[in-house]
Amino acid sequence: MRNLRFRSAATAATTALVAALALTACGQTDTASADTKPDAKTASTSTPQDDSTSKPDEATDKPQDSSGRNAETASNNTSGGKGAGSDTGKSSGDKSGARTTCTGGNTKVTVTNVTRPINHLLVTATNTGKGTCDAYYAPLLGFDDAQAVTQINEDSKPQAVVTLAPGESAYASIALGGDGSPDIAAYKLSVHFAGRENQGSVGSPANLTLPKGTMISDTTSVSYWQSTMADALTW
């Protein structure tokens, strides 16, 4: 009986020992398994690595010129300087070569009788200014209180605009009779100047007294401005 109890006790002790070892092994396995799994909470809230420590500096990563400045900045500065240079290089207020329109304010205008051709007057405009002026188209004439401008002889149109340096003159002839005989007495003459676009008169007119005994007609006409007296009296 004693041996049976001893064996039973030994068997029970052995069983307990095996169970304890089994529990210990299970505990170690669970612990190891737990240790090898990442902490999901910690991973999701961890601070990401600062990109500035891994990415190259954008400013220093760009090509540089020989002075060490950023090439793009240097290019911008250069183009800006060029633009400024272009503006300052303009000759503001430089009037060299500038031309104006001839008007009654920068010319001396006269009207005179001529012997040939008959029934003609000669209008002369002399540049009295300090610069060059252009005599465009034909003089715009008004006799006395006429409401309409005297008709222009389109056949007399020159090949180029008459340009006057200081002291030079432009000429235009007035055919008093036109297609008929002059039979209307006239005393005064206003001479207006056309602009470049020929959209009416520009500047101040010249107001003249006609030669004594001047007679005009309904068909009186005037030529375009010409560069010589001979050319003007052709018409």
Coordinates of C-alpha atoms in Angstrom, one line a residue:
M1 CA 0.0 0.0 0.0
R2 CA 2.9 2.3 0.9
N3 CA 4.5 1.8 -2.5
L4 CA 1.2 2.4 -4.3
R5 CA 0.8 5.7 -2.4
F6 CA 4.3 6.7 -3.2
R7 CA 3.9 5.9 -6.9
S8 CA 0.6 7.8 -7.0
A9 CA 2.2 10.8 -5.3
A10 CA 5.2 10.6 -7.7
T11 CA 2.9 10.3 -10.6
A12 CA 0.9 13.3 -9.4
A13 CA 4.1 15.2 -8.9
T14 CA 5.4 14.3 -12.3
T15 CA 2.1 15.3 -13.9
A16 CA 2.1 18.6 -12.1
L17 CA 5.7 19.3 -13.2
V18 CA 4.8 18.5 -16.8
A19 CA 1.8 20.8 -16.6
A20 CA 3.9 23.6 -15.1
L21 CA 6.5 23.2 -17.8
A22 CA 3.8 23.3 -20.4
L23 CA 2.3 26.5 -18.9
T24 CA 5.7 28.0 -18.8
A25 CA 6.3 27.2 -22.5
C26 CA 2.9 28.6 -23.5
G27 CA 3.7 31.8 -21.6
Q28 CA 7.0 32.2 -23.3
T29 CA 5.4 31.6 -26.7
D30 CA 2.7 34.2 -26.1
T31 CA 5.2 36.7 -24.9
A32 CA 7.4 36.2 -27.9
S33 CA 4.5 36.5 -30.2
A34 CA 3.4 39.7 -28.5
D35 CA 6.9 41.1 -28.7
T36 CA 7.2 40.4 -32.4
K37 CA 4.0 42.2 -33.4
P38 CA 4.3 46.0 -34.0
D39 CA 2.4 48.3 -31.7
A40 CA -0.3 49.5 -34.1
K41 CA -1.1 52.5 -31.9
T42 CA 2.5 53.6 -31.7
A43 CA 3.2 53.2 -35.4
S44 CA 0.2 55.3 -36.4
T45 CA 1.0 58.2 -34.1
S46 CA 4.8 58.2 -34.6
T47 CA 6.2 61.4 -36.0
P48 CA 7.4 61.1 -39.7
Q49 CA 10.9 61.8 -40.5
D50 CA 11.7 65.4 -41.3
D51 CA 12.1 65.7 -45.0
S52 CA 14.5 68.5 -44.7
T53 CA 17.2 66.1 -43.5
S54 CA 16.9 63.8 -46.5
K55 CA 16.0 66.2 -49.4
P56 CA 18.6 68.4 -51.0
D57 CA 18.2 72.2 -50.4
E58 CA 16.2 73.4 -53.4
A59 CA 18.1 76.7 -53.4
T60 CA 21.5 75.0 -53.5
D61 CA 20.3 72.2 -55.8
K62 CA 19.8 74.8 -58.7
P63 CA 22.6 75.6 -61.0
Q64 CA 24.7 78.5 -60.0
D65 CA 26.7 81.1 -61.9
S66 CA 30.4 81.7 -61.5
S67 CA 29.8 84.1 -58.7
G68 CA 28.0 81.5 -56.7
R69 CA 24.5 83.1 -57.1
N70 CA 21.5 81.1 -58.1
A71 CA 21.5 81.1 -61.9
E72 CA 17.8 81.6 -62.1
T73 CA 18.0 84.6 -59.8
A74 CA 20.9 86.0 -61.7
S75 CA 19.1 85.6 -65.0
N76 CA 16.0 87.4 -63.7
N77 CA 18.2 90.2 -62.4
T78 CA 20.0 90.5 -65.7
S79 CA 16.8 90.7 -67.7
G80 CA 15.4 93.2 -65.4
G81 CA 18.5 95.3 -65.7
K82 CA 18.2 95.1 -69.5
G83 CA 14.7 96.3 -69.4
A84 CA 15.6 99.2 -67.3
G85 CA 18.5 99.9 -69.6
S86 CA 16.1 99.9 -72.6
D87 CA 13.8 102.5 -71.0
T88 CA 16.6 104.8 -70.0
G89 CA 18.2 104.4 -73.4
K90 CA 15.2 106.0 -75.1
S91 CA 15.9 109.6 -76.0
S92 CA 12.9 111.1 -74.4
G93 CA 12.3 114.6 -75.6
D94 CA 14.7 114.2 -78.5
K95 CA 13.2 116.2 -81.3
S96 CA 16.0 115.6 -83.9
G97 CA 14.4 114.8 -87.3
A98 CA 10.9 115.7 -86.0
R99 CA 8.6 117.1 -88.6
T100 CA 5.4 119.2 -88.1
T101 CA 2.5 120.2 -90.3
C102 CA 2.7 123.5 -92.0
T103 CA 0.1 125.9 -90.7
G104 CA -0.6 129.6 -90.6
G105 CA 1.3 129.7 -87.3
N106 CA 4.7 128.5 -88.6
T107 CA 4.6 129.9 -92.2
K108 CA 4.3 133.3 -93.8
V109 CA 1.6 133.1 -96.5
T110 CA 1.2 135.6 -99.4
V111 CA -1.1 135.8 -102.4
T112 CA 0.1 137.7 -105.5
N113 CA -1.0 138.4 -109.1
V114 CA 0.9 136.7 -112.0
T115 CA 1.0 137.7 -115.6
R116 CA 0.9 134.2 -116.9
P117 CA -1.1 132.2 -117.1
I118 CA -3.9 134.8 -117.2
N119 CA -6.6 134.9 -114.5
H120 CA -4.3 133.2 -112.0
L121 CA -3.1 134.1 -108.5
L122 CA -0.1 132.5 -106.7
V123 CA -0.2 131.4 -103.1
T124 CA 3.2 131.1 -101.4
A125 CA 3.8 129.6 -97.9
T126 CA 7.3 130.1 -96.5
N127 CA 8.4 128.1 -93.5
T128 CA 9.3 130.6 -90.7
G129 CA 9.7 128.0 -88.0
K130 CA 12.9 126.4 -86.6
G131 CA 12.0 122.9 -87.8
T132 CA 10.9 121.1 -90.9
C133 CA 7.2 121.2 -91.8
D134 CA 5.0 119.3 -94.3
A135 CA 2.5 121.0 -96.6
Y136 CA -0.1 118.4 -97.1
Y137 CA -2.6 118.2 -100.0
A138 CA -3.8 121.6 -101.2
P139 CA -4.5 124.9 -99.4
L140 CA -8.1 125.1 -98.2
L141 CA -9.3 128.4 -99.5
G142 CA -12.2 130.6 -98.5
F143 CA -13.1 133.7 -100.4
D144 CA -14.8 136.5 -98.4
D145 CA -17.8 134.9 -96.6
A146 CA -18.0 131.7 -98.6
Q147 CA -19.4 128.8 -96.8
A148 CA -17.7 126.2 -98.9
V149 CA -14.0 125.5 -99.5
T150 CA -12.8 126.3 -103.0
Q151 CA -12.6 123.3 -105.2
I152 CA -9.3 121.5 -105.7
N153 CA -7.7 120.6 -109.0
E154 CA -7.1 116.9 -108.4
D155 CA -5.0 116.6 -111.6
S156 CA -2.3 118.7 -109.9
K157 CA -1.6 116.2 -107.2
P158 CA 2.2 115.8 -106.8
Q159 CA 4.0 112.5 -106.4
A160 CA 5.1 113.3 -102.8
V161 CA 4.3 115.6 -99.9
V162 CA 6.0 119.0 -100.1
T163 CA 8.4 119.2 -97.2
L164 CA 9.8 122.6 -96.2
A165 CA 13.0 123.2 -94.3
P166 CA 13.2 126.6 -92.5
G167 CA 13.1 129.3 -95.1
E168 CA 11.8 127.1 -97.9
S169 CA 8.5 127.7 -99.7
A170 CA 5.6 125.8 -101.1
Y171 CA 3.4 127.1 -103.9
A172 CA -0.2 126.7 -105.2
S173 CA -1.9 128.4 -108.0
I174 CA -5.5 129.7 -108.1
A175 CA -7.3 129.5 -111.4
L176 CA -9.7 132.3 -111.0
G177 CA -11.9 131.6 -113.9
G178 CA -11.8 127.9 -113.8
D179 CA -13.8 126.7 -116.8
G180 CA -15.3 130.2 -117.4
S181 CA -14.6 133.8 -117.0
P182 CA -14.2 135.3 -113.5
D183 CA -17.1 137.7 -112.8
I184 CA -17.5 137.9 -109.0
A185 CA -15.5 140.5 -107.0
A186 CA -13.5 139.1 -104.1
Y187 CA -11.6 141.0 -101.4
K188 CA -10.4 138.7 -98.7
L189 CA -8.9 135.2 -98.7
S190 CA -8.5 132.7 -95.8
V191 CA -5.9 130.0 -96.3
H192 CA -6.3 126.9 -94.1
F193 CA -3.9 124.0 -94.0
A194 CA -4.8 120.3 -94.2
G195 CA -3.5 117.7 -91.8
R196 CA -1.8 114.5 -92.6
E197 CA -5.0 112.5 -92.5
N198 CA -6.8 115.2 -94.6
Q199 CA -9.7 115.3 -92.2
G200 CA -10.2 119.0 -92.2
S201 CA -7.9 121.9 -91.4
V202 CA -5.3 122.0 -88.6
G203 CA -3.6 124.9 -86.8
S204 CA -4.4 128.5 -87.4
P205 CA -5.3 129.9 -90.9
A206 CA -3.7 132.8 -92.7
N207 CA -6.1 135.7 -93.4
L208 CA -5.0 137.7 -96.4
T209 CA -6.2 140.7 -98.5
L210 CA -6.6 139.9 -102.2
P211 CA -4.9 142.0 -104.8
K212 CA -7.1 144.9 -105.9
G213 CA -9.6 144.0 -108.7
T214 CA -9.6 140.3 -108.0
M215 CA -12.5 138.5 -109.7
I216 CA -13.5 134.9 -109.1
S217 CA -16.1 132.6 -110.5
D218 CA -18.2 129.6 -109.4
T219 CA -15.6 127.3 -110.9
T220 CA -12.5 128.9 -109.4
S221 CA -10.1 126.1 -108.3
V222 CA -6.7 125.8 -106.5
S223 CA -3.9 123.4 -107.1
Y224 CA -2.1 121.1 -104.7
W225 CA 1.0 122.5 -102.9
Q226 CA 4.0 122.2 -105.2
S227 CA 7.7 122.5 -104.5
T228 CA 8.4 125.1 -107.2
M229 CA 6.6 128.1 -108.6
A230 CA 6.8 126.8 -112.1
D231 CA 5.1 123.5 -111.2
A232 CA 2.3 125.4 -109.4
L233 CA 1.6 127.7 -112.4
T234 CA 1.3 124.8 -114.7
W235 CA -2.2 124.5 -113.4

